[in-house]
Protein backbone atom coordinates (compact mmCIF):
# COMPACT_ATOMS: atom_id res chain seq x y z
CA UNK A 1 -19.10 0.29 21.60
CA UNK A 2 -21.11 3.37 21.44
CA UNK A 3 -24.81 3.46 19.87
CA UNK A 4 -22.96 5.82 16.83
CA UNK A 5 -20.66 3.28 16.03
CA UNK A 6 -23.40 0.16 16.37
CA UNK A 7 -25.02 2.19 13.98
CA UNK A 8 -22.53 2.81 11.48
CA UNK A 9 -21.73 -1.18 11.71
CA UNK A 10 -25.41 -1.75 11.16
CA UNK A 11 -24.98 0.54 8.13
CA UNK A 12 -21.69 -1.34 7.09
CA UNK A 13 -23.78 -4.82 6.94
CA UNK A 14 -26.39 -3.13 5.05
CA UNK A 15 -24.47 -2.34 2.22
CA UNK A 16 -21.60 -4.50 2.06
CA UNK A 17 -23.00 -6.25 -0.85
CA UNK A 18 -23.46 -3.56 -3.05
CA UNK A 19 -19.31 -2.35 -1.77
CA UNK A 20 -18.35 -6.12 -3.13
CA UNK A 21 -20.01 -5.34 -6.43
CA UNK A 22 -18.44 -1.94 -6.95
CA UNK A 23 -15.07 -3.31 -6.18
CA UNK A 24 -15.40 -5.26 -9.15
CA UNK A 25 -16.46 -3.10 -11.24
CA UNK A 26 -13.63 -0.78 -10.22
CA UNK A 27 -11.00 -3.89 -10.27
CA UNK A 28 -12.10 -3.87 -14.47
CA UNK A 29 -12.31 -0.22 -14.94
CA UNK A 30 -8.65 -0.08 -13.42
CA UNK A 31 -8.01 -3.12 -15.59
CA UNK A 32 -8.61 -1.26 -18.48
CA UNK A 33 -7.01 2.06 -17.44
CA UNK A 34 -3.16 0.59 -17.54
CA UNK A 35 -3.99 -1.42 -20.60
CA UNK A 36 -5.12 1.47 -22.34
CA UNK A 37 -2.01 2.94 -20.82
CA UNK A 38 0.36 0.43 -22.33
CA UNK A 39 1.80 -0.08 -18.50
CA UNK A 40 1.73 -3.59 -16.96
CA UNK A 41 1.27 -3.53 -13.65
CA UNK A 42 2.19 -5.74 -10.98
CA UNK A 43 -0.89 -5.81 -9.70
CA UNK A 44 -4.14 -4.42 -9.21
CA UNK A 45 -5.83 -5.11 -5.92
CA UNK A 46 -9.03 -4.46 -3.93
CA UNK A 47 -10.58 -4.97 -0.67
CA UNK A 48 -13.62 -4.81 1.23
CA UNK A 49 -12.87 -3.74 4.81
CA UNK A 50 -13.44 -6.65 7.18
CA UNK A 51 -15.85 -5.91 9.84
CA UNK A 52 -13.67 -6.83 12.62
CA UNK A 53 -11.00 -4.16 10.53
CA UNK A 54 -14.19 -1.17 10.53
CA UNK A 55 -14.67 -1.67 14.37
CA UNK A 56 -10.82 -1.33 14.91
CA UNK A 57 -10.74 1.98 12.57
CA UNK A 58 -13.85 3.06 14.61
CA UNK A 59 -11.97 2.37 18.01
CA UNK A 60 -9.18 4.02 17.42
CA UNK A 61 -10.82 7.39 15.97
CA UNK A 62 -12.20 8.13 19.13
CA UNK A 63 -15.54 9.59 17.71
CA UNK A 64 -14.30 10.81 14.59
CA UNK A 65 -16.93 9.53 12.33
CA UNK A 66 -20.24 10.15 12.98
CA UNK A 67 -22.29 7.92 10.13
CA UNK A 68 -21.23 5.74 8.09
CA UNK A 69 -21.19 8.02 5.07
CA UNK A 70 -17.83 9.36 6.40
CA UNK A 71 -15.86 6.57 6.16
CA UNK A 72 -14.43 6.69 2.47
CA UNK A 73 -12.72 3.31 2.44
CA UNK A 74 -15.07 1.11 3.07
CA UNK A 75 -13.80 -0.04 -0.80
CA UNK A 76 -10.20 0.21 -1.22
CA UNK A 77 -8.22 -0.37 -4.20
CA UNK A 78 -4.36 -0.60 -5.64
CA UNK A 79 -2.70 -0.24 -8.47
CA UNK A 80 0.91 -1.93 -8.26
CA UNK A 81 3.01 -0.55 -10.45
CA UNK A 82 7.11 -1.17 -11.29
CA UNK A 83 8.54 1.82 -12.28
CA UNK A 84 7.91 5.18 -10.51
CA UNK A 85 7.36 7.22 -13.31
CA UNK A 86 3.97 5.02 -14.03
CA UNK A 87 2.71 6.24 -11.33
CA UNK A 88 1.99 9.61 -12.63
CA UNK A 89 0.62 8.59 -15.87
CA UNK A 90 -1.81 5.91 -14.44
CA UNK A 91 -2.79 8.90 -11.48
CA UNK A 92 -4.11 11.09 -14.33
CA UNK A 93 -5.75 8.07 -15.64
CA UNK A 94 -7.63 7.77 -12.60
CA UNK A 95 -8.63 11.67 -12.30
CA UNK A 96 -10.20 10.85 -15.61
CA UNK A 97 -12.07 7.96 -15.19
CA UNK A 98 -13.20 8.78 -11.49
CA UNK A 99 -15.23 11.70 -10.00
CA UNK A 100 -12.46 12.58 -7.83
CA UNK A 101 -12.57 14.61 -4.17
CA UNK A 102 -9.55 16.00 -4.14
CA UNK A 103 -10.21 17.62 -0.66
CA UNK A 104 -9.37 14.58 0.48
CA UNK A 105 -7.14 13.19 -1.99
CA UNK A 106 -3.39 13.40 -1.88
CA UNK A 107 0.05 12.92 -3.19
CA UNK A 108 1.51 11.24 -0.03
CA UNK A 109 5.28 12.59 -1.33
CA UNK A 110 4.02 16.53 -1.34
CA UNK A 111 3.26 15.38 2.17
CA UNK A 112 6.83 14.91 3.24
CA UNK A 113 9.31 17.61 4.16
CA UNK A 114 12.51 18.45 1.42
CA UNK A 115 14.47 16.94 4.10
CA UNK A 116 12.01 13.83 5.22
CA UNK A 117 11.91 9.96 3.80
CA UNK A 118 8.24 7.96 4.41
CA UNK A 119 5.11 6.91 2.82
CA UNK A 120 5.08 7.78 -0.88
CA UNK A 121 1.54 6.70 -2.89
CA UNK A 122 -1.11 8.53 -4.36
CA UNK A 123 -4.12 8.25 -2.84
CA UNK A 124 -7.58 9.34 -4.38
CA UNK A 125 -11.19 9.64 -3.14
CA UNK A 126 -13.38 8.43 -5.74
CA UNK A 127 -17.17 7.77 -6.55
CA UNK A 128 -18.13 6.37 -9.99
CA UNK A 129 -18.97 9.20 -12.74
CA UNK A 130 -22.63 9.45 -13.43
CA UNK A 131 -22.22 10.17 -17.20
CA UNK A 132 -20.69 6.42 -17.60
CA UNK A 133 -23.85 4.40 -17.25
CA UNK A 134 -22.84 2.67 -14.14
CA UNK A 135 -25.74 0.99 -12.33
CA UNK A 136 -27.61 3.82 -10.06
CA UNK A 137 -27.04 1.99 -6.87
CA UNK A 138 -23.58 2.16 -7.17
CA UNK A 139 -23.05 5.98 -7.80
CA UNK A 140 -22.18 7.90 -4.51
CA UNK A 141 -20.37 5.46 -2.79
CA UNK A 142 -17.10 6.84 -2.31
CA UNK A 143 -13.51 4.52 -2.15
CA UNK A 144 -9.95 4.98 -2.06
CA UNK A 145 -7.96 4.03 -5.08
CA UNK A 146 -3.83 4.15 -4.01
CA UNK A 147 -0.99 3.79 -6.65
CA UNK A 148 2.28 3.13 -6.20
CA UNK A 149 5.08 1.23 -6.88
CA UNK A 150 6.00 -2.42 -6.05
CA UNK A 151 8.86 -1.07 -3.89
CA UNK A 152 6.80 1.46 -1.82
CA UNK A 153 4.07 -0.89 -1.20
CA UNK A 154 6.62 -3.00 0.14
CA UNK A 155 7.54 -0.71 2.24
CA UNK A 156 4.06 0.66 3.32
CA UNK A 157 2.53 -3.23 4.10
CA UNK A 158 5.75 -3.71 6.60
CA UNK A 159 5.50 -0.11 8.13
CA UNK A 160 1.39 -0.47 8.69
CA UNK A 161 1.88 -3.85 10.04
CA UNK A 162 4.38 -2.79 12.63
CA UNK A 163 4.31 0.55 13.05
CA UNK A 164 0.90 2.33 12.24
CA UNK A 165 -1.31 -0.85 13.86
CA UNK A 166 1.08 -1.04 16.87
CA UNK A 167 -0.66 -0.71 20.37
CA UNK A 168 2.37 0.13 21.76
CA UNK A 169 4.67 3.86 20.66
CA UNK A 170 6.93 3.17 18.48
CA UNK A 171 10.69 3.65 19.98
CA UNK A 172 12.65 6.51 17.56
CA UNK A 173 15.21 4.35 16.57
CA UNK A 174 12.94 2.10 14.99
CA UNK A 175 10.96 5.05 12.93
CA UNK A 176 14.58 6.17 12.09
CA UNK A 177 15.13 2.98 10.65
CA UNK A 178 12.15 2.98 8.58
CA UNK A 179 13.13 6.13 7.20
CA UNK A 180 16.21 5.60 6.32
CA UNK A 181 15.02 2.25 4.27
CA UNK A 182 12.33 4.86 2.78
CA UNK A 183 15.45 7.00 1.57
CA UNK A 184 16.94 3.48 -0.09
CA UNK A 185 13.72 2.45 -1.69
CA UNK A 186 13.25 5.86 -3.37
CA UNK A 187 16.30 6.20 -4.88
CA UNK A 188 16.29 2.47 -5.98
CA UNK A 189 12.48 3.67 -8.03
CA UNK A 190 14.71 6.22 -9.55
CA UNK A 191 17.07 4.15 -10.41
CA UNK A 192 15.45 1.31 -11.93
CA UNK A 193 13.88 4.37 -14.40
CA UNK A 194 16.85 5.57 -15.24
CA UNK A 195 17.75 1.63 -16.32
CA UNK A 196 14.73 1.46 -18.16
């Protein structure tokens, strides 16, 4: 491990604390976004990143970040939800609750080729607003906040665990086959709205 990277960790220790405390906070204000909503979620989630996770990330981006205020998902939370068309509603939620950076935020789907099946999820870059009141030492610290549905997170944890961590390439037959079950799960979200 380069000194960068010892440094970053050394960073990461530093201020892990204060990343456990603004994942609760965040865990409540999501909390209160989809009851305010009216939409139940499955489930809202959140995560610090393990160490043993940050030195992975830090491994495998060759160099990529060079402190640790350029890693922007340190915190990472999820919002679960079961029908696609919640997704939407609770996204706008989010851009109003949030200070959002939408040079790095994204619509996974817009992502994606007419033509192309794969990771579907909206995925912000947040910090708390400082107009709310939040405690000071909390305001800055950017996180992720993903939403989805229960079917495409389904999808996503298999495809990360086999595909995106894999040490190895993964053979073309086997990404086919991933997108193909993409192509399934999609039109199963649309039709469990159109059921609704």
């Amino acid at each position: 491990m380069n000194l960068r990277d010892r440094m970053i960790i050394e960073d990461y220790r530093k201020n892990k604390n204060s990343f456990v405390r603004l994942g609760e906070l965040v865990h409540s204000i999501l909390k209160d976004i989809t009851k305010d909503a009216g939409i139940t979620p499955m489930e809202i989630q959140h995560r610090v990143k393990a160490e043993q996770s940050l030195i992975g990330k830090l491994y495998r981006s060759d160099g990529w970040y060079k402190s640790f205020d350029d890693l922007m998902d340190i915190l990472g939370a999820r919002v679960i939800l079961y029908f696609a068309d919640e997704v939407e509603i609770i996204g706008k939620k989010v851009e109003e609750a949030f200070q959002i950076d939408y040079d790095y935020s994204s619509n996974k789907g817009d992502l994606l080729s007419p033509d192309a099946f794969g990771y579907l999820s909206l995925h912000y870059i947040c910090t708390l607003r400082e107009d709310m009141g939040y405690p000071q030492d909390l305001l800055g610290r950017k996180f992720e906040i993903q939403i989805r549905t229960c079917l495409q997170h389904v999808w996503s944890d298999i495809d990360h665990d086999i595909a995106y961590k894999s040490q190895f390439g993964v053979p073309r037959e086997i990404k086919r086959g991933f997108s193909r079950l993409a192509g399934l799960l999609e039109l199963a979200d649309s039709e469990f709205v159109r059921l609704r």
